[in-house]
Coordinates of C-alpha atoms and ligand atoms in Angstrom, one line a residue:
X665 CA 0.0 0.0 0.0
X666 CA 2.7 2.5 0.9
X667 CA 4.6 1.3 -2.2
X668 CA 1.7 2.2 -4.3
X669 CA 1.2 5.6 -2.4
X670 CA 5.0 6.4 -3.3
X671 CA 4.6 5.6 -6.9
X672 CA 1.6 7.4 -7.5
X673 CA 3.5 10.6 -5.8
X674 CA 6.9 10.0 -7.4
X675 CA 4.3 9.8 -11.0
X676 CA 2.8 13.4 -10.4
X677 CA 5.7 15.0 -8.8
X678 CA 9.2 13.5 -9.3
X679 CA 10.8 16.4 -6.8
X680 CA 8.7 15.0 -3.9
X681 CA 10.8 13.6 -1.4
X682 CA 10.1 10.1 -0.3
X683 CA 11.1 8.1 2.7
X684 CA 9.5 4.5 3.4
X685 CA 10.7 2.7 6.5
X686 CA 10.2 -0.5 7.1
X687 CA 10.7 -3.0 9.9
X688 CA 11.6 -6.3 8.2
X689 CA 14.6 -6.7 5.8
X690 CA 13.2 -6.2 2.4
X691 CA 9.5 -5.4 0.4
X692 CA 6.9 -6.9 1.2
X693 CA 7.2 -9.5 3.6
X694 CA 4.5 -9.1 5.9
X695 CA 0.6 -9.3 4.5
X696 CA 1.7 -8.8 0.7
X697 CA 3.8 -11.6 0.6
X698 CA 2.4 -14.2 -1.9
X699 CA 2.1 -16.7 0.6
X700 CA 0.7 -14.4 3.4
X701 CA -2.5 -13.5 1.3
X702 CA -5.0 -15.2 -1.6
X703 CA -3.8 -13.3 -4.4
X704 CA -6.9 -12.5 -5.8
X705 CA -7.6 -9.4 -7.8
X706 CA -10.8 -9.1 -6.0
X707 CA -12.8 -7.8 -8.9
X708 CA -15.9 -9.5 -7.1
X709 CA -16.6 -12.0 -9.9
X710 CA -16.8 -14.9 -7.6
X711 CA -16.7 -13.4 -3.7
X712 CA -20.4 -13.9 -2.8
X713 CA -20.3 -12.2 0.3
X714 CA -19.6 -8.7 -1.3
X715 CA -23.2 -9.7 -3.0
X716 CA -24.8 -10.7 0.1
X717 CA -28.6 -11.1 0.5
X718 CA -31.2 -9.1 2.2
X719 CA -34.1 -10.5 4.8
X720 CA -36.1 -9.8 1.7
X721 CA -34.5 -12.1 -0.6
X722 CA -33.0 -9.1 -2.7
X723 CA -29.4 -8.8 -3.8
X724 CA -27.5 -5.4 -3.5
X725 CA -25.0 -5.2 -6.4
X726 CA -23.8 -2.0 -5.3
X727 CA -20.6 -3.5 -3.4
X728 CA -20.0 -5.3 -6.3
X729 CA -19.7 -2.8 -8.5
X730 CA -17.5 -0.5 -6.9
X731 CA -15.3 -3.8 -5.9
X732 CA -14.9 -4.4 -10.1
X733 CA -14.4 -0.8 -11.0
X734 CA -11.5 -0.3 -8.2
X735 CA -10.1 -2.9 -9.1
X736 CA -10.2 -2.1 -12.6
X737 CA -8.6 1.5 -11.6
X738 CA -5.8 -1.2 -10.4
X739 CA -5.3 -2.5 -14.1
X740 CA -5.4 0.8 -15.6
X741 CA -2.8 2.3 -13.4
X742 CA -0.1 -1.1 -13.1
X743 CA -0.7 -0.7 -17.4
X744 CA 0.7 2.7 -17.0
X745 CA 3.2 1.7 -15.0
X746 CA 4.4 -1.2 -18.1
X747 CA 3.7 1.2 -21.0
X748 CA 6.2 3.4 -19.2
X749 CA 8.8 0.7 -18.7
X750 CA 8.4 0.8 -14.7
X751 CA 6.7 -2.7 -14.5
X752 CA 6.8 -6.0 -15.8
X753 CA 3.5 -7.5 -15.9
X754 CA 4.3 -10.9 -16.2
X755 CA 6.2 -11.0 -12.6
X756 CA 3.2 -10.3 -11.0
X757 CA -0.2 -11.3 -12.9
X758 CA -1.7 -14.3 -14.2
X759 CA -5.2 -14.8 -16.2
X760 CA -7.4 -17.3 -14.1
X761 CA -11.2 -17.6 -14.7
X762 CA -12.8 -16.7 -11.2
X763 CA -15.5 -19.4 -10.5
X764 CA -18.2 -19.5 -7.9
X765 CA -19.4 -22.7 -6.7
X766 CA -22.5 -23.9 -4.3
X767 CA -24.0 -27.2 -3.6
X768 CA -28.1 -27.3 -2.3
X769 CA -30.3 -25.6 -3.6
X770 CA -30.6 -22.4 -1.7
X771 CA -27.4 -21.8 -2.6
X772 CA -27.9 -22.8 -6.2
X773 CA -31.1 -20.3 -6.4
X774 CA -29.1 -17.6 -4.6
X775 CA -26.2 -18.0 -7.0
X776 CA -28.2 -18.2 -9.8
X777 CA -30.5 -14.6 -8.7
X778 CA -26.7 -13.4 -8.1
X779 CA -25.8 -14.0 -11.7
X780 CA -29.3 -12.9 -13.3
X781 CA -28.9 -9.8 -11.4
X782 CA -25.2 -8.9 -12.0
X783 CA -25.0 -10.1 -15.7
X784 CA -27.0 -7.3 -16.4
X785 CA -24.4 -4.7 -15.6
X786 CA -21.8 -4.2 -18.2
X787 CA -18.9 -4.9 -15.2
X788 CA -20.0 -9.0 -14.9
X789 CA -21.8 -9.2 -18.6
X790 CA -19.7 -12.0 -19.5
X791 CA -20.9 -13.7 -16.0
X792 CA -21.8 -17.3 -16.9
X793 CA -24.7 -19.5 -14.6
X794 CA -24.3 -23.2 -15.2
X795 CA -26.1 -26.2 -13.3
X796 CA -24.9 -28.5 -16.0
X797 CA -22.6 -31.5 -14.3
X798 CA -20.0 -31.7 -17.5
X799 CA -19.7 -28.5 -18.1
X800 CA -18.7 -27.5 -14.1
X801 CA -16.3 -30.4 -15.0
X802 CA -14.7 -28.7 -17.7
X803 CA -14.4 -25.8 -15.6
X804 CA -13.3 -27.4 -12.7
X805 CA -12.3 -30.9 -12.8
X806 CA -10.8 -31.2 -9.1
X807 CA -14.4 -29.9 -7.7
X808 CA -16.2 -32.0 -9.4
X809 CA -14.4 -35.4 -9.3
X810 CA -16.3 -37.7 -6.7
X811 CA -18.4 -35.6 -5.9
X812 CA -22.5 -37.5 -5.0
X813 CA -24.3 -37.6 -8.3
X814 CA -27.7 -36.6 -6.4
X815 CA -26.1 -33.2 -5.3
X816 CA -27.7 -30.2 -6.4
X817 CA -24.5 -28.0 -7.7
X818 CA -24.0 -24.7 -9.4
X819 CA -21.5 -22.6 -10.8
X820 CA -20.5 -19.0 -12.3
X821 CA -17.4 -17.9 -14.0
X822 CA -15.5 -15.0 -15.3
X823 CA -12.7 -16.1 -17.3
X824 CA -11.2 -12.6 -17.3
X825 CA -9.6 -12.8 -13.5
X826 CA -6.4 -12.4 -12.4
X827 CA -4.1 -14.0 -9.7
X828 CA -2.0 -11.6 -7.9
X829 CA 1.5 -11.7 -6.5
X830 CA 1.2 -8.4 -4.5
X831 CA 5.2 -9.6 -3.1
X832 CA 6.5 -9.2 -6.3
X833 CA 4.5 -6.4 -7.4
X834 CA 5.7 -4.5 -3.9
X835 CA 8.8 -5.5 -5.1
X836 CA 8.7 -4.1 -8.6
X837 CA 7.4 -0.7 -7.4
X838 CA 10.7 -0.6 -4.8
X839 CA 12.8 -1.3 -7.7
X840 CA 11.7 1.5 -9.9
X841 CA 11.2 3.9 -6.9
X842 CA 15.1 3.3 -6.4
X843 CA 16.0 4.1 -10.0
X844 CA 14.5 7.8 -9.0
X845 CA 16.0 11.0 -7.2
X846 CA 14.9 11.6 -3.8
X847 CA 13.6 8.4 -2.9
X848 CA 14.9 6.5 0.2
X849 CA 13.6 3.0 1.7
X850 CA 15.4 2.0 5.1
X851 CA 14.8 -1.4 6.1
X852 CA 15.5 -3.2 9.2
X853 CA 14.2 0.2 10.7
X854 CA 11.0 0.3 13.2
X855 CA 8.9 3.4 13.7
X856 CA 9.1 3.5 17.3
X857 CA 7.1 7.1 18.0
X858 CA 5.7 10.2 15.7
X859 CA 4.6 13.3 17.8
X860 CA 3.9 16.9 16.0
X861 CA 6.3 19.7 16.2
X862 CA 4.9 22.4 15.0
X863 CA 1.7 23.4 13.0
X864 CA 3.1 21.8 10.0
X865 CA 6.1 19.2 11.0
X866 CA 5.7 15.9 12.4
X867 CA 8.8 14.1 13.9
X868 CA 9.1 10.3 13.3
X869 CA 11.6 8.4 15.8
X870 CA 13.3 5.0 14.4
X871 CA 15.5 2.5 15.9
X872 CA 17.3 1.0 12.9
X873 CA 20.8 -1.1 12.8
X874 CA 22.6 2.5 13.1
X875 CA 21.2 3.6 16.2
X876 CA 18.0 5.8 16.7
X877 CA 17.1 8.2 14.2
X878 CA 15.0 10.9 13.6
X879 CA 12.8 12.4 10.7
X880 CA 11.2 15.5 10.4
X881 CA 8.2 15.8 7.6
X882 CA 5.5 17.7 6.7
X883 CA 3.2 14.0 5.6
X884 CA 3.1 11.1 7.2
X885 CA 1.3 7.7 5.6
X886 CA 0.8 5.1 8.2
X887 CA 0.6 1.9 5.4
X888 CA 2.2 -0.2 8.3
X889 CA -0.5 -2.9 7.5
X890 CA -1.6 -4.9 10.8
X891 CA 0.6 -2.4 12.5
X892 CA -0.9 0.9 11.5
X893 CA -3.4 1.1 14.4
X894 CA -0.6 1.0 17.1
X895 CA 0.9 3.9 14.9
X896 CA -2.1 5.5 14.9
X897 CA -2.4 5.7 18.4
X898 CA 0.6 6.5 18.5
X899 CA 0.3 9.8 16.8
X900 CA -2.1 11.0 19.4
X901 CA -4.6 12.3 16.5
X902 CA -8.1 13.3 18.0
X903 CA -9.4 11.2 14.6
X904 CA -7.8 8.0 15.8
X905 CA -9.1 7.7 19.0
X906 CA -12.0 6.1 18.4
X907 CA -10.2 3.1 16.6
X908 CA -9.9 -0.2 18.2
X909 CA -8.5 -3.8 16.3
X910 CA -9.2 -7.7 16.3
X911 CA -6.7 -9.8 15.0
X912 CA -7.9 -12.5 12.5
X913 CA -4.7 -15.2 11.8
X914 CA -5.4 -17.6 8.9
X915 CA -3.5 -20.9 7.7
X916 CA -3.8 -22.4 3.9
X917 CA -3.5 -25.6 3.1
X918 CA -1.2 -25.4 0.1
X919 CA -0.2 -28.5 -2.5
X920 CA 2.6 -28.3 -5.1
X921 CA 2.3 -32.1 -6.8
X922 CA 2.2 -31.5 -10.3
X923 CA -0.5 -34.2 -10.9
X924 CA -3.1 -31.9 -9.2
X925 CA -1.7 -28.3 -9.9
X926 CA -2.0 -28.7 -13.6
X927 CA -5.2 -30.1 -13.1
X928 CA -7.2 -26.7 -12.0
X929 CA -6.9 -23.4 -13.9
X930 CA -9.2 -21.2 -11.1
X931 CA -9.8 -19.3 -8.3
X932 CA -13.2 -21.2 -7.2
X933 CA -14.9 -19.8 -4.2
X934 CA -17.6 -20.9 -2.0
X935 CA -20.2 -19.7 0.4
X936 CA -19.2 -18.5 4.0
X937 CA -20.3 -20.3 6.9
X938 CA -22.5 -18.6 9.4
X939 CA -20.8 -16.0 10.9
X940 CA -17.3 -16.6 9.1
X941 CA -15.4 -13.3 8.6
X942 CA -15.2 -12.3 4.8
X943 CA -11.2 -13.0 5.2
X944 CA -13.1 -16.2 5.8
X945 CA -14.8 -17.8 2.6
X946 CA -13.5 -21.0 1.7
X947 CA -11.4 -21.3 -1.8
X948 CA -9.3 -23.3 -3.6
X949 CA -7.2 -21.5 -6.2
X950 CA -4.5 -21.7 -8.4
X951 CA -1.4 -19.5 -7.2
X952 CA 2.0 -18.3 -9.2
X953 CA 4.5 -18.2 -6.4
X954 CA 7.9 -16.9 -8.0
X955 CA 7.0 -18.9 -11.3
X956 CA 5.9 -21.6 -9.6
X957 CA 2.5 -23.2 -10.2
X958 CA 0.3 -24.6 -6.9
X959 CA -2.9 -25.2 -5.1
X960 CA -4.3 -23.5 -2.3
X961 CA -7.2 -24.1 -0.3
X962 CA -8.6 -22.0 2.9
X963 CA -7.9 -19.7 4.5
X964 CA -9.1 -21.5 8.3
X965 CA -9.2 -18.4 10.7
X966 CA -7.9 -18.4 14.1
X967 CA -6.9 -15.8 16.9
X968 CA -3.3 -14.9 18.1
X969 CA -3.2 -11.6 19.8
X970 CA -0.5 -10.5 17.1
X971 CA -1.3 -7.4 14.8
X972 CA 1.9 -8.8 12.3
X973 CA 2.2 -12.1 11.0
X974 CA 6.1 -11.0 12.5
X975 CA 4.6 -9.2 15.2
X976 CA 4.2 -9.5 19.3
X977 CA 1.3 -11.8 21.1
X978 CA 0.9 -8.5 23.3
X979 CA 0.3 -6.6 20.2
X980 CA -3.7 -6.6 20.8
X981 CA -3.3 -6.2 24.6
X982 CA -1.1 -3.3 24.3
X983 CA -3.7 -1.6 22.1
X984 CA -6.1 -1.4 25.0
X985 CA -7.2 2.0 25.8
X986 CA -10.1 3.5 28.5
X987 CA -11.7 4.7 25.2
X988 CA -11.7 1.7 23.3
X989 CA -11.9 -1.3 25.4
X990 CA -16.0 -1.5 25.5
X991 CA -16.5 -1.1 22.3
X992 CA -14.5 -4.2 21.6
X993 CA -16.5 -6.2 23.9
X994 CA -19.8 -4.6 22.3
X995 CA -18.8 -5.5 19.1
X996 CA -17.9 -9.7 20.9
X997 CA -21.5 -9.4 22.5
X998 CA -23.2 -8.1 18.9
X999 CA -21.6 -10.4 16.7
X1000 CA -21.8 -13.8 18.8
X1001 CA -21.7 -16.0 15.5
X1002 CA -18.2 -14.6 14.8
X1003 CA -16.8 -15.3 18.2
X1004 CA -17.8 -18.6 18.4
X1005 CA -17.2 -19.2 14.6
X1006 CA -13.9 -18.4 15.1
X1007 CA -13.5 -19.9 18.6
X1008 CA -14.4 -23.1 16.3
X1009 CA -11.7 -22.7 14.0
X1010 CA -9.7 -22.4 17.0
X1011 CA -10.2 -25.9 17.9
X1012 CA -10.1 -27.3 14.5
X1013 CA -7.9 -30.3 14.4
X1014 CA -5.7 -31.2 11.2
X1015 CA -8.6 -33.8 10.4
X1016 CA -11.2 -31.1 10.5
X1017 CA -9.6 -28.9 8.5
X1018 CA -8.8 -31.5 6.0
X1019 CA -12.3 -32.2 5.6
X1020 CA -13.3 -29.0 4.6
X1021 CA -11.0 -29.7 2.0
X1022 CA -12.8 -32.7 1.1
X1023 CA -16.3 -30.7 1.0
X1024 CA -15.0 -29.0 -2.0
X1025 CA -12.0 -31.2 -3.1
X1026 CA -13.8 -34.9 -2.4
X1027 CA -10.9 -36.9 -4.0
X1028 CA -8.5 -35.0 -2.2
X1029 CA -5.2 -37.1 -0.1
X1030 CA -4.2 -36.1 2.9
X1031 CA -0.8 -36.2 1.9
X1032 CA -0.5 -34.4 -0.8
X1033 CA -1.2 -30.9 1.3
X1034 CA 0.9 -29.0 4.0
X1035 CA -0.1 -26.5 6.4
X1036 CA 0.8 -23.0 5.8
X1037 CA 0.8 -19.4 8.1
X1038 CA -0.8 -17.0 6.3
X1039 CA -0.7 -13.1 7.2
X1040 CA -2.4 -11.8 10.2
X1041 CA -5.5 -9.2 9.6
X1042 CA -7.2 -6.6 12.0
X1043 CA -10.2 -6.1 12.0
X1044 CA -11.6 -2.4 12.4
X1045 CA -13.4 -1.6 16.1
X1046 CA -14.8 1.7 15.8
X1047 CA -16.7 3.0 18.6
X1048 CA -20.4 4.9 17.7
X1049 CA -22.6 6.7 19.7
X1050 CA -24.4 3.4 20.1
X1051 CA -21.6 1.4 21.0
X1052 CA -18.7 -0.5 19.0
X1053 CA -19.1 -1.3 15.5
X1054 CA -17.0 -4.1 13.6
X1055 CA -16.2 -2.9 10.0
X1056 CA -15.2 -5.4 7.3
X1057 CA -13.3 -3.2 5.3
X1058 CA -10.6 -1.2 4.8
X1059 CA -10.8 2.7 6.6
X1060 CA -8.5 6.0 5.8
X1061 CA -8.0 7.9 9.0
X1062 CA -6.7 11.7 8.5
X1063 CA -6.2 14.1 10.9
X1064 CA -8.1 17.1 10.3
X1065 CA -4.7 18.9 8.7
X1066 CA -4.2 16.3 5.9
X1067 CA -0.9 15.7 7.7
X1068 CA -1.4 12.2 8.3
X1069 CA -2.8 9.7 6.8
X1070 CA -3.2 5.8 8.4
X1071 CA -4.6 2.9 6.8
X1072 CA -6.6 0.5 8.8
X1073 CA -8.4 -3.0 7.7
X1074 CA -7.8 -5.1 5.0
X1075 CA -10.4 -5.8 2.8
X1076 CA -11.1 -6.0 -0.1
X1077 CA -7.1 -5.1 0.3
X1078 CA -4.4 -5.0 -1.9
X1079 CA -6.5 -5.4 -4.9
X1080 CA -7.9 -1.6 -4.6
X1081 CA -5.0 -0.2 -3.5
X1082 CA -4.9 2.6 -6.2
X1083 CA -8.8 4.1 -5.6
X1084 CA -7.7 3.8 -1.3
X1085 CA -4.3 5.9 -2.6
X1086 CA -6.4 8.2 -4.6
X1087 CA -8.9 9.0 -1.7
X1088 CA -5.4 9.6 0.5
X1089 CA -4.7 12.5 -2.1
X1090 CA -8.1 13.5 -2.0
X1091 CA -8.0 14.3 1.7
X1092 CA -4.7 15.1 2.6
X1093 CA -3.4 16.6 -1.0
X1094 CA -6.3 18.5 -1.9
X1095 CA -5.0 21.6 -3.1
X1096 CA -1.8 19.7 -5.0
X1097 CA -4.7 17.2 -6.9
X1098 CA -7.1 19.7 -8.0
X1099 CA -3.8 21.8 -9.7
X1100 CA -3.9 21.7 -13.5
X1101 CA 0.0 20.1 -13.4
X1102 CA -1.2 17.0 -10.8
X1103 CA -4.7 16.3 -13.3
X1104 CA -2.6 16.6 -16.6
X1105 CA -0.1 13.8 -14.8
X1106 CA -3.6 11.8 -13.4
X1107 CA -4.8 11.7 -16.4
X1108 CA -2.3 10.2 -18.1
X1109 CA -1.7 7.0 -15.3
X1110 CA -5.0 7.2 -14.7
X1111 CA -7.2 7.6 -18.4
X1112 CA -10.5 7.2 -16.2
X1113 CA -9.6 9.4 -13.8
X1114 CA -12.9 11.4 -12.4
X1115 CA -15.4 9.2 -14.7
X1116 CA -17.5 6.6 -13.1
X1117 CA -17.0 3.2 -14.9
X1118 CA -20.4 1.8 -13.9
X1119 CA -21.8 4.4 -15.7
X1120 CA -20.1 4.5 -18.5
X1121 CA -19.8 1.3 -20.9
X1122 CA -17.9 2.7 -23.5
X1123 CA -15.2 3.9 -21.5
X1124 CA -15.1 0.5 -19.3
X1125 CA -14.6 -1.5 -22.4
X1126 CA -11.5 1.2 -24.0
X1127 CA -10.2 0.8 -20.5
X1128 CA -10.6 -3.1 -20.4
X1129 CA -9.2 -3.9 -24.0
X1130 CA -6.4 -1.3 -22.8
X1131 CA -5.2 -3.0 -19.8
X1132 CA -5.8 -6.4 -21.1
X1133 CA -3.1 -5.2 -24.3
X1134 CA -0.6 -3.5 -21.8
X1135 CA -1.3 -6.2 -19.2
X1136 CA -1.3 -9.6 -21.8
X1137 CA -4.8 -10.6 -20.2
X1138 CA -5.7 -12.4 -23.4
Ligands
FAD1640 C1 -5.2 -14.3 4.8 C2 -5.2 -13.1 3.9 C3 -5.7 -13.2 2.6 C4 -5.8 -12.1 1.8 N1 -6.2 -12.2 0.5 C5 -6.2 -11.1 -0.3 C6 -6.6 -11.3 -1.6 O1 -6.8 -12.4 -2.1 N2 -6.6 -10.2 -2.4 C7 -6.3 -8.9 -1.9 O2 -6.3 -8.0 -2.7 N3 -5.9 -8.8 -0.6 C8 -5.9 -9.8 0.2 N4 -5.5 -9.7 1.5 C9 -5.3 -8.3 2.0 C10 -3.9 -7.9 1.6 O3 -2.9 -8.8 1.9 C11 -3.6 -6.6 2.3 O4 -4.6 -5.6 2.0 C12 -2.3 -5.9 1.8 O5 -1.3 -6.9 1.7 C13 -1.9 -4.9 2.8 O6 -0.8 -4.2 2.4 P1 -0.1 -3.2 3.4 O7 1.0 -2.6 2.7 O8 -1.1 -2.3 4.0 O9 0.4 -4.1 4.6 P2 1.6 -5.1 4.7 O10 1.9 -5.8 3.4 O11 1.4 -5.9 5.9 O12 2.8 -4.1 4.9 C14 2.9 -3.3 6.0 C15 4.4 -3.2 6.3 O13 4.6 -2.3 7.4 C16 5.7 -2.8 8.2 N5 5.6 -2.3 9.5 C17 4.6 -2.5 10.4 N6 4.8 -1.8 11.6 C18 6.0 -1.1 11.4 C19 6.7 -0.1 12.1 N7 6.3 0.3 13.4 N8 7.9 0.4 11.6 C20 8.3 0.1 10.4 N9 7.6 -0.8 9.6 C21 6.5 -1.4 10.1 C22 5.5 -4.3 8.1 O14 6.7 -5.0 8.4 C23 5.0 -4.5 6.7 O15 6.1 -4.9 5.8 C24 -5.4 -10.8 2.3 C25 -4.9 -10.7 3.6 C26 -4.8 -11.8 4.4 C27 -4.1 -11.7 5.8

C-alpha cells in the first residue's frame, strides 16, 4: 500500500521527497507476501459475500460494482506503470477464470438470482450460470471429481480474473522507486514514536541497525498494515481515537504435486459459513509463487493476539485503551456468531480442516497438502454513539490537517490499492490534486480518472481492452 502511495507521488511529482521505513529486511514480507494472502484481484466475480442477500430475498449489487471498478482502476494504473517501462507484468499477474461454486439448492437459487442480477451490468456481462454437471467439469475438474451424483451444484465464471502476487508487485514498485531522485527506503528500521512539532512538522523516531534516528516531515502515511493502528495511536490524533483492532490469523493448506496443480486453472470460491469473517470464505485456487504453479485451499481463521504475522502476542493487549476497550467487547457481544465461529476454528484439528478440503476437493489425499501461516489481519473496532461497531473493510483515517494519513483494515485489500491511494490525495493533497499540473499527470496513469465506470460502458470497455493489451490478459 505505501509502495503504491510512493509511486503514484513520485508519478505526479518527481521532486517529492520520499522516505519508506520498514521493519523487516526487504519489500513486502509481511501481508503482501504471496504466501501471506490469496492473491486475488478481487474484482468481485466470484466473492459472494460482497453480494450478500437481504431478509427480503433481494441482492445489492452496489458493493459489487464499486469492488470491479476499483479494481479495474488497479489494471489501468499497473498498465501505466508497463507502458512506461516501470513494471513488468508478467512478474506479477496471471489470467485465471474466477468461478463460484455452491452445492443445495438455496445456494444454487441464490447463485443463480446473483448472476441474473449482476449479468445485467456491463462490469459482470460476461458472467456465466451453469447447473450442467459436464460443463462445471470442464471448468473445474478437481471440484467436481467424486463428488455424490444426487447433489444439487451450481457454478459461475468469469474467465477474465487475475491471480495476484502483491510480493513481487511490492517488489517491482521498490525497484523502480530506487532508480529515482529523492527516494529512500530503510529497512530493518521500526517506527518507534511520531509526535507533532509544529503546525506543519511531524517528527518520526526509528530504531534501525545505526542507532535511533530521527525524521522530520511535513506527511506522514501510516501503510504499516496490521501495524498501522498501534501507529495511529501512536500519533495522538483526535481522529484516531475512536479506533480499536481484532486480529484475524489464517492458515492455507497449500499442495505443489504437479499431478493436481496442472489439473485446476481457477480461483473457485464458495459460500461462507455462518458467521465466518469475509477473510473467511472457503477457496481453492490456483497460485503463481515466483514462477511456480500450486494449489491452495482455505484460508481456516484463528486468533493470536498479534497485529503482524512478525509481530508481538501483546500486540492486541497493548492496544487497550479506556476509550476503546467496550467497544471491543460490544462488538464480541453483537456479533456472537463470529466469536464462536472463530473460537471453532480455534479448535479445529488437522482432520477437521482437512475435511473441509474434502467438501470442495472430495478426492483430495491427505498427503499431498501441507499446512501454511498466512498473514495476520485486524479487523476495524470503531466505537459509535451506540456502541462499538465491527467494520469489514478497509478505513483511511486523516487528521483534520491532511498531515497524516493511516490505513486501517484489510479488505477487499491489496487489490484496490490505487482508488484507497487516490482517496489519501483527495483528503490530505487537496490543493496539489485539483492543480492543473497533478490532473494533466492523473490523467495520463490514470485515463479514467474522475469518470464513473459503472456508468459509463464505452469507456469501461477502451479501459478493459487497454489494460488487457498492456497487461497480456488475453
Ligand atoms: C489471509 C489473507 C488473505 C488475503 N487475501 C487477499 C486477496 O486475495 N486479495 C487482496 O487484494 N488482498 C488480500 N488480502 C489483503 C492484503 O494482503 C492486504 O490488503 C495488503 O497486503 C496490505 O498491504 P499493506 O502494505 O497495507 O500491509 P503489509 O503488506 O502488511 O505491509 C505493512 C508493512 O509495514 C511494516 N511495519 C509495520 N509496523 C511497522 C513499524 N512500526 N515500523 C516500520 N515498519 C512497520 C511491516 O513489516 C510490513 O512490511 C489478504 C490478507 C490476508 C491476511
Amino acid at each position: 500500500m505505501s509502495a503504491t502511495l510512493a509511486t503514484i507521488l513520485k508519478e505526479l511529482d518527481p521532486s517529492i521527497r520520499i522516505l519508506i521505513v520498514e521493519r523487516l529486511d526487504g519489500p513486502g514480507l509481511e501481508s503482501s507476501a504471496a504466501r501471506n494472502n490469496a492473491g486475488t484481484g478481487h474484482a468481485a466475480n466470484c466473492e459472494l459475500n460482497y453480494t450478500p442477500e437481504g431478509i427480503d430475498g433481494r441482492i445489492d449489487p452496489k458493493k459489487a460494482l464499486a469492488i470491479n471498478s476499483s479494481f479495474e482502476r488497479s489494471l489501468e494504473f499497473w498498465s501505466s506503470l508497463v507502458e512506461k517501462g516501470r513494471l513488468s507484468s508478467n512478474k506479477f499477474l496471471n489470467v485465471l477464470p474466477h468461478i463460484s461454486f455452491v452445492s443445495g439448492q438455496n445456494d444454487v437459487d441464490f447463485l443463480f438470482k446473483r448472476q441474473q442480477i449482476l449479468s445485467r451490468f456491463s462490469a459482470f456481462k460476461s458472467m456465466k450460470f451453469s447447473m450442467d454437471r459436464e460443463e462445471l467439469n470442464q471448468w473445474a475438474p478437481l471440484v467436481m471429481e467424486g463428488r455424490n451424483p444426487e447433489e444439487v451444484v451450481a457454478g459461475t465464471i468469469v474467465e477474465r480474473g487475475v491471480d495476484v502476487d502483491f510480493g513481487s508487485l511490492t517488489k517491482s514498485f521498490i525497484e523502480s522507486l530506487k532508480s529515482q531522485d529523492d527516494f529512500e527506503v530503510a529497512y530493518c528500521s521500526t517506527v518507534v514514536d511520531l509526535f507533532k512539532i509544529d503546525k506543519e512538522r511531524w517528527t518520526v523516531k526509528l530504531k534501525s541497525p545505526s542507532g535511533p534516528r530521527e525524521i522530520i516531515t511535513p506527511f506522514i502515511f501510516l501503510g504499516a498494515g496490521g501495524g498501522a493502528l498501534t501507529l495511529l495511536q501512536k500519533s495522538s490524533i483526535k481522529e484516531g481515537s475512536i479506533y480499536a483492532g481484532f486480529p484475524v490469523s489464517g492458515q492455507w493448506l497449500i499442495c505443489s504435486e504437479k499431478k493436481l496443480t496442472n489439473k485446476h486453472h481457477a480461483k473457485v470460491y464458495g459460500k461462507p459459513k455462518v458467521g465466518a469473517p469475509p477473510m473467511s470464505v472457503p477457496h481453492l485456487d490456483t497460485r503463481w509463487i515466483n514462477g511456480e504453479r500450486s494449489l491452495l485451499f482455505g484460508p481456516f481463521a484463528g486468533f493470536s493476539g498479534k497485529f503482524l504475522k512478525y509481530g508481538s502476542r501483546l500486540d492486541l493487549l497493548r492496544s487497550l485503551r479506556v476509550n476503546n476497550i467496550s467497544s471491543i467487547f460490544q462488538v464480541g457481544l453483537k456479533n456472537l456468531d463470529l466469536v464462536s465461529y472463530l473460537a471453532n476454528q480455534l479448535m479445529q484439528a488437522e482432520s477437521d480442516r482437512f475435511k473441509d478440503l474434502k467438501r470442495f476437493f472430495p478426492n483430495a489425499q491427505e498427503h499431498d497438502w501441507e499446512l501454511s501461516i498466512a498473514g495476520q489481519r485486524v479487523q476495524i473496532i470503531k466505537a459509535t454513539e451506540t456502541g462499538g461497531e465491527l467494520k469489514m473493510g478497509t478505513e483511511v483515517v486523516t487528521s483534520s490537517d491532511g498531515s497524516l494519513a493511516a490505513l486501517l483494515g484489510a479488505s477487499p485489500g491489496a487489490s484496490t490499492a490505487v482508488t484507497i491511494m487516490l482517496e489519501v490525495l483527495h483528503r490530505c493533497w487537496r490543493h496539489k490534486i485539483s492543480s492543473d499540473s497533478w490532473m494533466k499527470r492523473l490523467k495520463l496513469l490514470l485515463p479514467s480518472y474522475g469518470e464513473d465506470l459503472n456508468a459509463n460502458d464505452e469507456l469501461l470497455n477502451k479501459m478493459r481492452k487497454r489494460s488487457d493489451a498492456l497487461l497480456d490478459l488475453i
